[in-house]
PDB file of C-alpha atoms in Angstrom:
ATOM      1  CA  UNK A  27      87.049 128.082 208.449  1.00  0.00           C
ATOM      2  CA  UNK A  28      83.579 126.334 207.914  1.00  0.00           C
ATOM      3  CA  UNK A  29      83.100 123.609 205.370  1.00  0.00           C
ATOM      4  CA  UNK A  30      80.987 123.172 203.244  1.00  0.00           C
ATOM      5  CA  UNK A  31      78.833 119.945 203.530  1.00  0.00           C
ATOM      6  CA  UNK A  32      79.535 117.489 200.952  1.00  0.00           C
ATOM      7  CA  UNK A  33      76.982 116.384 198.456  1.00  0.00           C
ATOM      8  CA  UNK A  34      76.333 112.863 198.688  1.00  0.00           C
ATOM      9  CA  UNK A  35      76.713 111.199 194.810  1.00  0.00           C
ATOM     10  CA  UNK A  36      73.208 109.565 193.521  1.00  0.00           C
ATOM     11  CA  UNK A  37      73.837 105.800 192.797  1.00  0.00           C
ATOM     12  CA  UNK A  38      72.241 105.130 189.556  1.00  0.00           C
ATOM     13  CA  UNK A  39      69.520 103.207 189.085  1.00  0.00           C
ATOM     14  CA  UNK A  40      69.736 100.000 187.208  1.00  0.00           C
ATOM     15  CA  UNK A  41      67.062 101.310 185.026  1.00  0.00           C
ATOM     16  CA  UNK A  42      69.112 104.200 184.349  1.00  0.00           C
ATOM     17  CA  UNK A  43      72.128 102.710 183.610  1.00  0.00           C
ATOM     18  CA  UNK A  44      70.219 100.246 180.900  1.00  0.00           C
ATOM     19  CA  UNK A  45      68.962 103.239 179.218  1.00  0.00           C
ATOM     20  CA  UNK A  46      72.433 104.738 179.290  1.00  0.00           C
ATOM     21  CA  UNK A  47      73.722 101.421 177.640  1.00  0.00           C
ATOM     22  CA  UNK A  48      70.513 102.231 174.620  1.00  0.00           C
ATOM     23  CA  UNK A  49      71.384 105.756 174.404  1.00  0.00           C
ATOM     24  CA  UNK A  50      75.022 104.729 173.433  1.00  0.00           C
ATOM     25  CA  UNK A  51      74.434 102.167 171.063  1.00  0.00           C
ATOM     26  CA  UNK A  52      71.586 104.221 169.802  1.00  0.00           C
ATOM     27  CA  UNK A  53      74.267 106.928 169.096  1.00  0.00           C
ATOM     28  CA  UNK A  54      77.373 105.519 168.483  1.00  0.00           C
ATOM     29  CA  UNK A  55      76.019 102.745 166.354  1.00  0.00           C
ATOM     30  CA  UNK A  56      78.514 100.456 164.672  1.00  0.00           C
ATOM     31  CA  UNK A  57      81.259 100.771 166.935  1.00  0.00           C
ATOM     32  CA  UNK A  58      79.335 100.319 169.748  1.00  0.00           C
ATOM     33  CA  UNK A  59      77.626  96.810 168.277  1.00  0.00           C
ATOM     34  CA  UNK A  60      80.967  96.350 167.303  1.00  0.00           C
ATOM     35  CA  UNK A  61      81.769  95.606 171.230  1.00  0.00           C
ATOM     36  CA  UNK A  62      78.311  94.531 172.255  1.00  0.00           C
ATOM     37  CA  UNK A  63      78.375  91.563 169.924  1.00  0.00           C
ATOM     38  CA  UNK A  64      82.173  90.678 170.975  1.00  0.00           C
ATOM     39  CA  UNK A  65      81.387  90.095 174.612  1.00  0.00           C
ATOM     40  CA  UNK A  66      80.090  86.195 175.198  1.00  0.00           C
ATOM     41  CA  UNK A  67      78.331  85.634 178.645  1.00  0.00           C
ATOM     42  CA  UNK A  68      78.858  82.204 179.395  1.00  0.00           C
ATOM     43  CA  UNK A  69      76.865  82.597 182.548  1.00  0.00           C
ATOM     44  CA  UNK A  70      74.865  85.949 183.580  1.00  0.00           C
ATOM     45  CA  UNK A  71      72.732  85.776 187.008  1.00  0.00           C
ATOM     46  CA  UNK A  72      70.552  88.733 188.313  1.00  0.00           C
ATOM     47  CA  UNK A  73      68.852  88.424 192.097  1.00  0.00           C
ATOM     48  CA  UNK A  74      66.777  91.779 192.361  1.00  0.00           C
ATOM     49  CA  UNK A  75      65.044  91.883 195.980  1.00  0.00           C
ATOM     50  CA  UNK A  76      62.442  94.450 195.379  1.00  0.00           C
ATOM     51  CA  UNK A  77      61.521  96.671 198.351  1.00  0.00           C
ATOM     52  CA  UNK A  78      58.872  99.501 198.862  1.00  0.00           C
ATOM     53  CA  UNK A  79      57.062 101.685 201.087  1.00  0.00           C
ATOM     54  CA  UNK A  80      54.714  99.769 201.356  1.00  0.00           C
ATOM     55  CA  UNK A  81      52.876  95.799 199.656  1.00  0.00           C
ATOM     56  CA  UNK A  82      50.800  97.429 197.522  1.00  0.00           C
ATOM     57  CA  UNK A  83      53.753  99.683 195.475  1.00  0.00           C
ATOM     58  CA  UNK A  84      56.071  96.897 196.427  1.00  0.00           C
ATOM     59  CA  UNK A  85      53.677  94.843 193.770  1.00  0.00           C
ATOM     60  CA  UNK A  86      53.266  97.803 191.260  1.00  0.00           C
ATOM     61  CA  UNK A  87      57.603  98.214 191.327  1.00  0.00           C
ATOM     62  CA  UNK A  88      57.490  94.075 190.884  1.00  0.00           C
ATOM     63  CA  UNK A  89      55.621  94.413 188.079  1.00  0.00           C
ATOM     64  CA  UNK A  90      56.839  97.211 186.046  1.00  0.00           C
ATOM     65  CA  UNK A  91      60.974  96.182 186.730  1.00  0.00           C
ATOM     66  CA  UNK A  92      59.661  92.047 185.818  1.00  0.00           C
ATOM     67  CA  UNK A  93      58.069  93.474 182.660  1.00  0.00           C
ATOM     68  CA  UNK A  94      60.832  95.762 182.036  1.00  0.00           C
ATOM     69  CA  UNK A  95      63.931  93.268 182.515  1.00  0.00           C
ATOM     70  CA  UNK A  96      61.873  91.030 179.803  1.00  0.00           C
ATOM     71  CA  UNK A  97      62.696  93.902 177.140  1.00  0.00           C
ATOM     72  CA  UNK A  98      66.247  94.410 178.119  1.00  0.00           C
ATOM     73  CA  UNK A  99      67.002  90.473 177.976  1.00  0.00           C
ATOM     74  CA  UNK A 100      65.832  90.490 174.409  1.00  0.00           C
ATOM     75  CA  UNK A 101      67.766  93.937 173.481  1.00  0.00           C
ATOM     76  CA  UNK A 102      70.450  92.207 174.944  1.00  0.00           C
ATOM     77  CA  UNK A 103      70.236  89.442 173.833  1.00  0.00           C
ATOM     78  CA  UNK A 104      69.881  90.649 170.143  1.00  0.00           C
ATOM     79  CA  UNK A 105      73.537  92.462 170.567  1.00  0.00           C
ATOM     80  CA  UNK A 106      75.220  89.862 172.554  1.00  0.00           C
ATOM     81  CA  UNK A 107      76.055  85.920 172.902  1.00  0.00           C
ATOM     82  CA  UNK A 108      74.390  84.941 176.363  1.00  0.00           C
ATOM     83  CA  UNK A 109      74.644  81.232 176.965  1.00  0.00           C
ATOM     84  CA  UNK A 110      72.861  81.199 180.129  1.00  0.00           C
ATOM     85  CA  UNK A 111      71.112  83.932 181.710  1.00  0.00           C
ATOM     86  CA  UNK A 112      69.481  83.257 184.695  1.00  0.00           C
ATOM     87  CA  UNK A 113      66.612  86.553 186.288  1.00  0.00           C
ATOM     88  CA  UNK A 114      65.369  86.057 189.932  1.00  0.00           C
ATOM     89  CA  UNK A 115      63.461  89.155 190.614  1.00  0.00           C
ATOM     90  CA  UNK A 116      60.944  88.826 194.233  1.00  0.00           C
ATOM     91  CA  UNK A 117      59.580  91.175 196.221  1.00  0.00           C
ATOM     92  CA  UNK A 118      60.466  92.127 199.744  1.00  0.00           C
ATOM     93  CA  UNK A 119      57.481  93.546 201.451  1.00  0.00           C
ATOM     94  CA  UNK A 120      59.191  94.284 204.465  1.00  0.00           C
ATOM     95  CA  UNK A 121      62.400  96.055 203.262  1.00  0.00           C
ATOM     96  CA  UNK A 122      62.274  99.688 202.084  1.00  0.00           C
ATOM     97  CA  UNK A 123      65.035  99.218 199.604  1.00  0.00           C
ATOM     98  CA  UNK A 124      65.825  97.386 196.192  1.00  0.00           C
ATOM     99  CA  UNK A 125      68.866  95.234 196.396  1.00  0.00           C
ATOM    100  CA  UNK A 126      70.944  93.758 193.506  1.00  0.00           C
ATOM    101  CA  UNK A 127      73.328  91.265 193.227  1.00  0.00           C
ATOM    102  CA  UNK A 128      74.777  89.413 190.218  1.00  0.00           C
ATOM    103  CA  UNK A 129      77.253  87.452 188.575  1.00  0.00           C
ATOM    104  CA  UNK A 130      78.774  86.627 185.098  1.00  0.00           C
ATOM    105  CA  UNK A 131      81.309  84.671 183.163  1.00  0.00           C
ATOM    106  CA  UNK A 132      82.920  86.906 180.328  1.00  0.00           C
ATOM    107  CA  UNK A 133      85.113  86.592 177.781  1.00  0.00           C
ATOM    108  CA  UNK A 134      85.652  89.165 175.056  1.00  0.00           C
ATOM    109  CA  UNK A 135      89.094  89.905 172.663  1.00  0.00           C
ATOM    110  CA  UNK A 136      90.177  93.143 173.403  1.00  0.00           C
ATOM    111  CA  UNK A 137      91.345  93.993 169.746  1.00  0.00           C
ATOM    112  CA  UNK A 138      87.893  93.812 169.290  1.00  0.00           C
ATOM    113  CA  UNK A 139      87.122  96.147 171.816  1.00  0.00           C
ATOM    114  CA  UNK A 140      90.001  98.707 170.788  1.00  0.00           C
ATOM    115  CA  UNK A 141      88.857  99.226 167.107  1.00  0.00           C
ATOM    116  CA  UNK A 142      85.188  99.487 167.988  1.00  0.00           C
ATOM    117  CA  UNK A 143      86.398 102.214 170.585  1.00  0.00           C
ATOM    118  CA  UNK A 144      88.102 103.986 167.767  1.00  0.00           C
ATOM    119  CA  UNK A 145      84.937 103.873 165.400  1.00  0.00           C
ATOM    120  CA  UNK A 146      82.681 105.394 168.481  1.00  0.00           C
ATOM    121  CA  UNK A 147      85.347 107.909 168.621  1.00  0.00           C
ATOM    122  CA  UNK A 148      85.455 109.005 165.038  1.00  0.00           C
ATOM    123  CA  UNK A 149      81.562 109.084 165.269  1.00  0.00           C
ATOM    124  CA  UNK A 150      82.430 111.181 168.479  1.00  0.00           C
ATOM    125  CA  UNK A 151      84.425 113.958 166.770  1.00  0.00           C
ATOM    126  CA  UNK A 152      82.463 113.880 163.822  1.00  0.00           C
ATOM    127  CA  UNK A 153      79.808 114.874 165.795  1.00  0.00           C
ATOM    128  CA  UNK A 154      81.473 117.564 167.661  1.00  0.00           C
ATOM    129  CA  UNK A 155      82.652 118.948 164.278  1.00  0.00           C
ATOM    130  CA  UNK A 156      79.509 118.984 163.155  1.00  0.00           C
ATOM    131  CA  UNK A 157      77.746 120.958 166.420  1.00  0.00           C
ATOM    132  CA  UNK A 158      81.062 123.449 166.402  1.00  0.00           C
ATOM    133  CA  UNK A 159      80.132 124.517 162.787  1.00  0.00           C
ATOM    134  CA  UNK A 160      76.663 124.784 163.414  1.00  0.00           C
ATOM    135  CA  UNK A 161      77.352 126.997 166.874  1.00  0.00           C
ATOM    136  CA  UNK A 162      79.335 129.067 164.357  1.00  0.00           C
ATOM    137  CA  UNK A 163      76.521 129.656 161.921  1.00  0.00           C
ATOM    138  CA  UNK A 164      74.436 130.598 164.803  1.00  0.00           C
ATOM    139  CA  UNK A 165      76.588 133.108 165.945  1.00  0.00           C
ATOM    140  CA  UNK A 166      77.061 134.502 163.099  1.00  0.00           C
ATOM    141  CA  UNK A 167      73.340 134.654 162.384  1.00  0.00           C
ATOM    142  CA  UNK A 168      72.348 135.748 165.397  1.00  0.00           C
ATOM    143  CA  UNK A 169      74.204 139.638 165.297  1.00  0.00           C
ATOM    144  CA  UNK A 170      72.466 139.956 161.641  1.00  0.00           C
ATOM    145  CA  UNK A 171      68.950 139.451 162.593  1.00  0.00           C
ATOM    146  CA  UNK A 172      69.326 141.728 165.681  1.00  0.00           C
ATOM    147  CA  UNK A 173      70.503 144.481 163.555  1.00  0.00           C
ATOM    148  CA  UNK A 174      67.617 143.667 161.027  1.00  0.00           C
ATOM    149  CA  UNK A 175      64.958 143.673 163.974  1.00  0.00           C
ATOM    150  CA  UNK A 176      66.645 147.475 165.224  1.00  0.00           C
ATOM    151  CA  UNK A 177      66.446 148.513 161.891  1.00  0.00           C
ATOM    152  CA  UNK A 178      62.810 147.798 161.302  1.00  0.00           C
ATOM    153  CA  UNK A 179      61.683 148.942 164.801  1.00  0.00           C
ATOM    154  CA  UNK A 180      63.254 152.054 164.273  1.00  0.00           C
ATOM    155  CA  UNK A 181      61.535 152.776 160.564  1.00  0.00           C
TER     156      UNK A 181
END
């Protein structure tokens, strides 16, 4: 028996992962704030190593990921407590590859946490009760406007 190769998992991009993080909060609203504004960073450290092909989009990647951390500090910032936050982005125009490394101090109460999980997950099945009855309307929509469209192709 052959196998079949296994697909290697994409790593997500930090970039992607922030967005993520915006998407949620974005959707899920209060209870998501709800635990955003519980957790308190007493100390938060980022060292980004920026790599590229080659010095010139090693400086283009420096600048777009220095500009774009500055907005996601102050989102951040605006949903949680960070005491200290400390951003060392450089390039690396020899390496090929971004590296990240980083650190924090957290604390958070996890009642907190637990009812503002509950809230996203009312908002959750609200939401799915909402797109099931829609996917039912549609459905039922749908076989009635065929029939119309035979009906008038056929007159």
């Amino acid at each position: 028996p052959v196998k079949a190769p296994k697909k290697e998992k994409r790593r997500m991009t930090a970039e992607e992962i922030v967005d993520m993080v915006i998407d949620i909060v974005q959707k899920y609203g209060p209870g998501a704030k709800m635990i955003l504004r519980n957790i308190r960073f007493h100390r938060f450290e980022l060292y980004w190593k920026i790599g590229a092909e080659d010095a010139a989009a090693c400086g283009i990647k420096y600048g777009r990921i220095c500009a774009w951390l500055s907005g996601v500090l102050g989102f951040f910032r605006n949903l949680m407590k960070i005491e200290k936050a400390k951003f060392r982005v450089f390039p690396d125009f020899i390496s090929e590859k971004d590296e990240i490394y980083g650190g924090a101090d957290i604390e958070f109460n996890p009642l907190v946490i637990i009812i503002g999980a509950l809230r996203m997950a009312f908002v959750f099945l609200k939401e799915m009760m909402k797109n099931k009855k829609t996917e039912q309307k549609t459905k039922t929509a749908k076989p009635r406007q065929n029939m119309n469209a035979k009906e008038s192709a056929s007159a």
